[in-house]
């Protein structure tokens, strides 16, 4: 068996075990395979092992793969910072954007989305304090942004995403994931009807699943380490 298919099996098993351990329904956590910096051949190998949803954080690196693998009908998720001048190709080539954090880019994605492609699924990226990244909206501005995005005609607001500061200890890892879940719950109390928590990477997927992740974004555990 190829190493990518073996690694995929191991990741699926980790997810299934975490679902059981934390009393999540079997199959309630989707696996997004993050193939950034990896060649199209690696994506194809994962496809042959049954993987259909792939994540990229950099548009220029993603587009050649999206083009080369078009006939496979993959589901592509954009998970990196969304620059205003890249919204058109993102809206054309992706099914999901996890990393929306400003009304301006959300508006552009909606305006530029071809109606024939159907609604673009989006998550709002939250910046919980203490993160290194400048990406993500602050919690105090979340509800206003969510209300504005929910009104955009060609976007479907699905939920929230976070990239917390790396922690090694399980209980510390859970803290930002719990806060993301609570933010989603409070939006849903206000009637947003969101169904997606995009949280958890190779080093912290179990903690994310314990706190309610519905999509985990896994790169290293599937495709191996990336070149710096
Ligand atoms: C790279 C990346 C991942 C995957 O990280 P791994 O630690 O390799 O699993 C997940 N989410 C985002 C936003 C990323 O950029």
PDB file of N, CA and C in Angstrom, residues 35-93:
ATOM      1  N   UNK A  35      -3.320  19.811   1.310  1.00  0.00           N
ATOM      2  CA  UNK A  35      -2.260  19.366   0.398  1.00  0.00           C
ATOM      3  C   UNK A  35      -1.331  20.494  -0.010  1.00  0.00           C
ATOM      4  N   UNK A  36      -1.327  21.600   0.743  1.00  0.00           N
ATOM      5  CA  UNK A  36      -0.449  22.725   0.414  1.00  0.00           C
ATOM      6  C   UNK A  36       1.004  22.261   0.309  1.00  0.00           C
ATOM      7  N   UNK A  37       1.709  22.812  -0.654  1.00  0.00           N
ATOM      8  CA  UNK A  37       3.129  22.501  -0.901  1.00  0.00           C
ATOM      9  C   UNK A  37       3.351  21.043  -1.322  1.00  0.00           C
ATOM     10  N   UNK A  38       2.301  20.324  -1.657  1.00  0.00           N
ATOM     11  CA  UNK A  38       2.459  18.944  -2.108  1.00  0.00           C
ATOM     12  C   UNK A  38       2.005  18.859  -3.562  1.00  0.00           C
ATOM     13  N   UNK A  39       2.604  17.968  -4.345  1.00  0.00           N
ATOM     14  CA  UNK A  39       2.296  17.912  -5.782  1.00  0.00           C
ATOM     15  C   UNK A  39       0.931  17.289  -6.075  1.00  0.00           C
ATOM     16  N   UNK A  40       0.456  17.520  -7.308  1.00  0.00           N
ATOM     17  CA  UNK A  40      -0.820  16.946  -7.742  1.00  0.00           C
ATOM     18  C   UNK A  40      -0.807  15.433  -7.609  1.00  0.00           C
ATOM     19  N   UNK A  41       0.353  14.796  -7.819  1.00  0.00           N
ATOM     20  CA  UNK A  41       0.421  13.329  -7.723  1.00  0.00           C
ATOM     21  C   UNK A  41       0.043  12.855  -6.316  1.00  0.00           C
ATOM     22  N   UNK A  42       0.409  13.633  -5.302  1.00  0.00           N
ATOM     23  CA  UNK A  42       0.061  13.259  -3.923  1.00  0.00           C
ATOM     24  C   UNK A  42      -1.444  13.369  -3.708  1.00  0.00           C
ATOM     25  N   UNK A  43      -2.039  14.401  -4.292  1.00  0.00           N
ATOM     26  CA  UNK A  43      -3.490  14.580  -4.183  1.00  0.00           C
ATOM     27  C   UNK A  43      -4.200  13.397  -4.866  1.00  0.00           C
ATOM     28  N   UNK A  44      -3.680  13.019  -6.034  1.00  0.00           N
ATOM     29  CA  UNK A  44      -4.283  11.903  -6.768  1.00  0.00           C
ATOM     30  C   UNK A  44      -4.208  10.614  -5.949  1.00  0.00           C
ATOM     31  N   UNK A  45      -3.097  10.419  -5.286  1.00  0.00           N
ATOM     32  CA  UNK A  45      -2.945   9.222  -4.456  1.00  0.00           C
ATOM     33  C   UNK A  45      -3.973   9.211  -3.320  1.00  0.00           C
ATOM     34  N   UNK A  46      -4.165  10.368  -2.710  1.00  0.00           N
ATOM     35  CA  UNK A  46      -5.172  10.455  -1.643  1.00  0.00           C
ATOM     36  C   UNK A  46      -6.568  10.211  -2.224  1.00  0.00           C
ATOM     37  N   UNK A  47      -6.817  10.747  -3.415  1.00  0.00           N
ATOM     38  CA  UNK A  47      -8.102  10.524  -4.094  1.00  0.00           C
ATOM     39  C   UNK A  47      -8.328   9.028  -4.295  1.00  0.00           C
ATOM     40  N   UNK A  48      -7.277   8.337  -4.747  1.00  0.00           N
ATOM     41  CA  UNK A  48      -7.423   6.895  -5.003  1.00  0.00           C
ATOM     42  C   UNK A  48      -7.681   6.122  -3.716  1.00  0.00           C
ATOM     43  N   UNK A  49      -7.293   6.709  -2.595  1.00  0.00           N
ATOM     44  CA  UNK A  49      -7.599   6.091  -1.292  1.00  0.00           C
ATOM     45  C   UNK A  49      -8.929   6.592  -0.736  1.00  0.00           C
ATOM     46  N   UNK A  50      -9.718   7.283  -1.568  1.00  0.00           N
ATOM     47  CA  UNK A  50     -11.078   7.637  -1.171  1.00  0.00           C
ATOM     48  C   UNK A  50     -11.280   9.056  -0.671  1.00  0.00           C
ATOM     49  N   UNK A  51     -10.224   9.866  -0.628  1.00  0.00           N
ATOM     50  CA  UNK A  51     -10.362  11.233  -0.114  1.00  0.00           C
ATOM     51  C   UNK A  51     -10.918  12.163  -1.201  1.00  0.00           C
ATOM     52  N   UNK A  52     -11.880  12.996  -0.834  1.00  0.00           N
ATOM     53  CA  UNK A  52     -12.508  13.872  -1.833  1.00  0.00           C
ATOM     54  C   UNK A  52     -12.353  15.366  -1.545  1.00  0.00           C
ATOM     55  N   UNK A  53     -12.161  15.740  -0.277  1.00  0.00           N
ATOM     56  CA  UNK A  53     -12.104  17.165   0.085  1.00  0.00           C
ATOM     57  C   UNK A  53     -10.657  17.550   0.390  1.00  0.00           C
ATOM     58  N   UNK A  54     -10.189  18.623  -0.273  1.00  0.00           N
ATOM     59  CA  UNK A  54      -8.792  19.042  -0.154  1.00  0.00           C
ATOM     60  C   UNK A  54      -8.723  20.525   0.166  1.00  0.00           C
ATOM     61  N   UNK A  55      -7.724  20.886   0.989  1.00  0.00           N
ATOM     62  CA  UNK A  55      -7.565  22.271   1.409  1.00  0.00           C
ATOM     63  C   UNK A  55      -6.244  22.853   0.954  1.00  0.00           C
ATOM     64  N   UNK A  56      -6.288  24.129   0.569  1.00  0.00           N
ATOM     65  CA  UNK A  56      -5.089  24.875   0.151  1.00  0.00           C
ATOM     66  C   UNK A  56      -5.133  26.247   0.812  1.00  0.00           C
ATOM     67  N   UNK A  57      -3.956  26.766   1.181  1.00  0.00           N
ATOM     68  CA  UNK A  57      -3.953  28.093   1.800  1.00  0.00           C
ATOM     69  C   UNK A  57      -3.330  29.161   0.918  1.00  0.00           C
ATOM     70  N   UNK A  58      -2.910  28.769  -0.266  1.00  0.00           N
ATOM     71  CA  UNK A  58      -2.198  29.706  -1.134  1.00  0.00           C
ATOM     72  C   UNK A  58      -2.723  29.537  -2.557  1.00  0.00           C
ATOM     73  N   UNK A  59      -3.324  30.608  -3.091  1.00  0.00           N
ATOM     74  CA  UNK A  59      -4.012  30.478  -4.378  1.00  0.00           C
ATOM     75  C   UNK A  59      -3.088  30.043  -5.514  1.00  0.00           C
ATOM     76  N   UNK A  60      -1.943  30.704  -5.640  1.00  0.00           N
ATOM     77  CA  UNK A  60      -1.059  30.388  -6.770  1.00  0.00           C
ATOM     78  C   UNK A  60      -0.604  28.935  -6.771  1.00  0.00           C
ATOM     79  N   UNK A  61      -0.376  28.375  -5.580  1.00  0.00           N
ATOM     80  CA  UNK A  61       0.030  26.974  -5.513  1.00  0.00           C
ATOM     81  C   UNK A  61      -1.140  26.048  -5.821  1.00  0.00           C
ATOM     82  N   UNK A  62      -2.327  26.499  -5.489  1.00  0.00           N
ATOM     83  CA  UNK A  62      -3.501  25.639  -5.636  1.00  0.00           C
ATOM     84  C   UNK A  62      -3.952  25.516  -7.088  1.00  0.00           C
ATOM     85  N   UNK A  63      -3.923  26.638  -7.825  1.00  0.00           N
ATOM     86  CA  UNK A  63      -4.568  26.641  -9.144  1.00  0.00           C
ATOM     87  C   UNK A  63      -4.039  25.567 -10.098  1.00  0.00           C
ATOM     88  N   UNK A  64      -2.713  25.351 -10.215  1.00  0.00           N
ATOM     89  CA  UNK A  64      -2.261  24.290 -11.122  1.00  0.00           C
ATOM     90  C   UNK A  64      -2.809  22.916 -10.739  1.00  0.00           C
ATOM     91  N   UNK A  65      -2.924  22.658  -9.429  1.00  0.00           N
ATOM     92  CA  UNK A  65      -3.462  21.366  -8.988  1.00  0.00           C
ATOM     93  C   UNK A  65      -4.955  21.264  -9.304  1.00  0.00           C
ATOM     94  N   UNK A  66      -5.668  22.359  -9.030  1.00  0.00           N
ATOM     95  CA  UNK A  66      -7.109  22.359  -9.312  1.00  0.00           C
ATOM     96  C   UNK A  66      -7.326  22.066 -10.805  1.00  0.00           C
ATOM     97  N   UNK A  67      -6.530  22.722 -11.662  1.00  0.00           N
ATOM     98  CA  UNK A  67      -6.653  22.515 -13.114  1.00  0.00           C
ATOM     99  C   UNK A  67      -6.278  21.085 -13.491  1.00  0.00           C
ATOM    100  N   UNK A  68      -5.134  20.607 -12.987  1.00  0.00           N
ATOM    101  CA  UNK A  68      -4.622  19.293 -13.392  1.00  0.00           C
ATOM    102  C   UNK A  68      -5.570  18.169 -12.981  1.00  0.00           C
ATOM    103  N   UNK A  69      -6.337  18.383 -11.909  1.00  0.00           N
ATOM    104  CA  UNK A  69      -7.148  17.297 -11.356  1.00  0.00           C
ATOM    105  C   UNK A  69      -8.642  17.525 -11.576  1.00  0.00           C
ATOM    106  N   UNK A  70      -8.947  18.465 -12.490  1.00  0.00           N
ATOM    107  CA  UNK A  70     -10.339  18.855 -12.679  1.00  0.00           C
ATOM    108  C   UNK A  70     -11.263  17.661 -12.914  1.00  0.00           C
ATOM    109  N   UNK A  71     -10.794  16.673 -13.692  1.00  0.00           N
ATOM    110  CA  UNK A  71     -11.692  15.561 -14.061  1.00  0.00           C
ATOM    111  C   UNK A  71     -12.060  14.694 -12.860  1.00  0.00           C
ATOM    112  N   UNK A  72     -11.357  14.830 -11.756  1.00  0.00           N
ATOM    113  CA  UNK A  72     -11.673  14.012 -10.572  1.00  0.00           C
ATOM    114  C   UNK A  72     -12.886  14.540  -9.808  1.00  0.00           C
ATOM    115  N   UNK A  73     -13.284  15.795 -10.075  1.00  0.00           N
ATOM    116  CA  UNK A  73     -14.440  16.360  -9.369  1.00  0.00           C
ATOM    117  C   UNK A  73     -14.212  16.524  -7.866  1.00  0.00           C
ATOM    118  N   UNK A  74     -13.016  16.954  -7.487  1.00  0.00           N
ATOM    119  CA  UNK A  74     -12.687  17.117  -6.059  1.00  0.00           C
ATOM    120  C   UNK A  74     -13.426  18.305  -5.472  1.00  0.00           C
ATOM    121  N   UNK A  75     -13.546  18.313  -4.150  1.00  0.00           N
ATOM    122  CA  UNK A  75     -14.108  19.455  -3.424  1.00  0.00           C
ATOM    123  C   UNK A  75     -12.934  20.257  -2.874  1.00  0.00           C
ATOM    124  N   UNK A  76     -12.819  21.526  -3.297  1.00  0.00           N
ATOM    125  CA  UNK A  76     -11.665  22.344  -2.890  1.00  0.00           C
ATOM    126  C   UNK A  76     -12.070  23.382  -1.842  1.00  0.00           C
ATOM    127  N   UNK A  77     -11.248  23.453  -0.799  1.00  0.00           N
ATOM    128  CA  UNK A  77     -11.499  24.379   0.314  1.00  0.00           C
ATOM    129  C   UNK A  77     -10.334  25.358   0.410  1.00  0.00           C
ATOM    130  N   UNK A  78     -10.627  26.652   0.394  1.00  0.00           N
ATOM    131  CA  UNK A  78      -9.579  27.652   0.586  1.00  0.00           C
ATOM    132  C   UNK A  78      -9.481  27.973   2.070  1.00  0.00           C
ATOM    133  N   UNK A  79      -8.261  27.821   2.641  1.00  0.00           N
ATOM    134  CA  UNK A  79      -8.104  27.973   4.095  1.00  0.00           C
ATOM    135  C   UNK A  79      -7.074  29.029   4.474  1.00  0.00           C
ATOM    136  N   UNK A  80      -6.578  29.783   3.486  1.00  0.00           N
ATOM    137  CA  UNK A  80      -5.545  30.780   3.774  1.00  0.00           C
ATOM    138  C   UNK A  80      -6.099  32.189   3.778  1.00  0.00           C
ATOM    139  N   UNK A  81      -5.258  33.163   4.057  1.00  0.00           N
ATOM    140  CA  UNK A  81      -5.709  34.566   4.040  1.00  0.00           C
ATOM    141  C   UNK A  81      -6.276  34.938   2.658  1.00  0.00           C
ATOM    142  N   UNK A  82      -7.433  35.617   2.665  1.00  0.00           N
ATOM    143  CA  UNK A  82      -8.096  35.982   1.411  1.00  0.00           C
ATOM    144  C   UNK A  82      -7.726  37.423   1.066  1.00  0.00           C
ATOM    145  N   UNK A  83      -6.918  37.590   0.038  1.00  0.00           N
ATOM    146  CA  UNK A  83      -6.579  38.946  -0.410  1.00  0.00           C
ATOM    147  C   UNK A  83      -7.665  39.427  -1.369  1.00  0.00           C
ATOM    148  N   UNK A  84      -7.987  40.728  -1.263  1.00  0.00           N
ATOM    149  CA  UNK A  84      -9.073  41.273  -2.084  1.00  0.00           C
ATOM    150  C   UNK A  84      -8.865  41.051  -3.574  1.00  0.00           C
ATOM    151  N   UNK A  85      -7.621  41.133  -4.027  1.00  0.00           N
ATOM    152  CA  UNK A  85      -7.390  40.994  -5.473  1.00  0.00           C
ATOM    153  C   UNK A  85      -7.369  39.538  -5.928  1.00  0.00           C
ATOM    154  N   UNK A  86      -7.642  38.598  -5.018  1.00  0.00           N
ATOM    155  CA  UNK A  86      -7.678  37.176  -5.393  1.00  0.00           C
ATOM    156  C   UNK A  86      -9.081  36.586  -5.252  1.00  0.00           C
ATOM    157  N   UNK A  87     -10.056  37.420  -4.946  1.00  0.00           N
ATOM    158  CA  UNK A  87     -11.384  36.860  -4.673  1.00  0.00           C
ATOM    159  C   UNK A  87     -12.017  36.234  -5.916  1.00  0.00           C
ATOM    160  N   UNK A  88     -11.731  36.803  -7.105  1.00  0.00           N
ATOM    161  CA  UNK A  88     -12.376  36.251  -8.308  1.00  0.00           C
ATOM    162  C   UNK A  88     -11.946  34.803  -8.569  1.00  0.00           C
ATOM    163  N   UNK A  89     -10.629  34.529  -8.661  1.00  0.00           N
ATOM    164  CA  UNK A  89     -10.251  33.112  -8.853  1.00  0.00           C
ATOM    165  C   UNK A  89     -10.654  32.220  -7.672  1.00  0.00           C
ATOM    166  N   UNK A  90     -10.637  32.742  -6.476  1.00  0.00           N
ATOM    167  CA  UNK A  90     -11.072  31.902  -5.345  1.00  0.00           C
ATOM    168  C   UNK A  90     -12.550  31.537  -5.518  1.00  0.00           C
ATOM    169  N   UNK A  91     -13.370  32.537  -5.883  1.00  0.00           N
ATOM    170  CA  UNK A  91     -14.808  32.253  -6.024  1.00  0.00           C
ATOM    171  C   UNK A  91     -15.080  31.309  -7.195  1.00  0.00           C
ATOM    172  N   UNK A  92     -14.164  31.279  -8.161  1.00  0.00           N
ATOM    173  CA  UNK A  92     -14.376  30.440  -9.345  1.00  0.00           C
ATOM    174  C   UNK A  92     -13.927  28.995  -9.136  1.00  0.00           C
ATOM    175  N   UNK A  93     -12.935  28.780  -8.284  1.00  0.00           N
ATOM    176  CA  UNK A  93     -12.302  27.458  -8.232  1.00  0.00           C
ATOM    177  C   UNK A  93     -12.506  26.711  -6.923  1.00  0.00           C
TER     178      UNK A  93
END
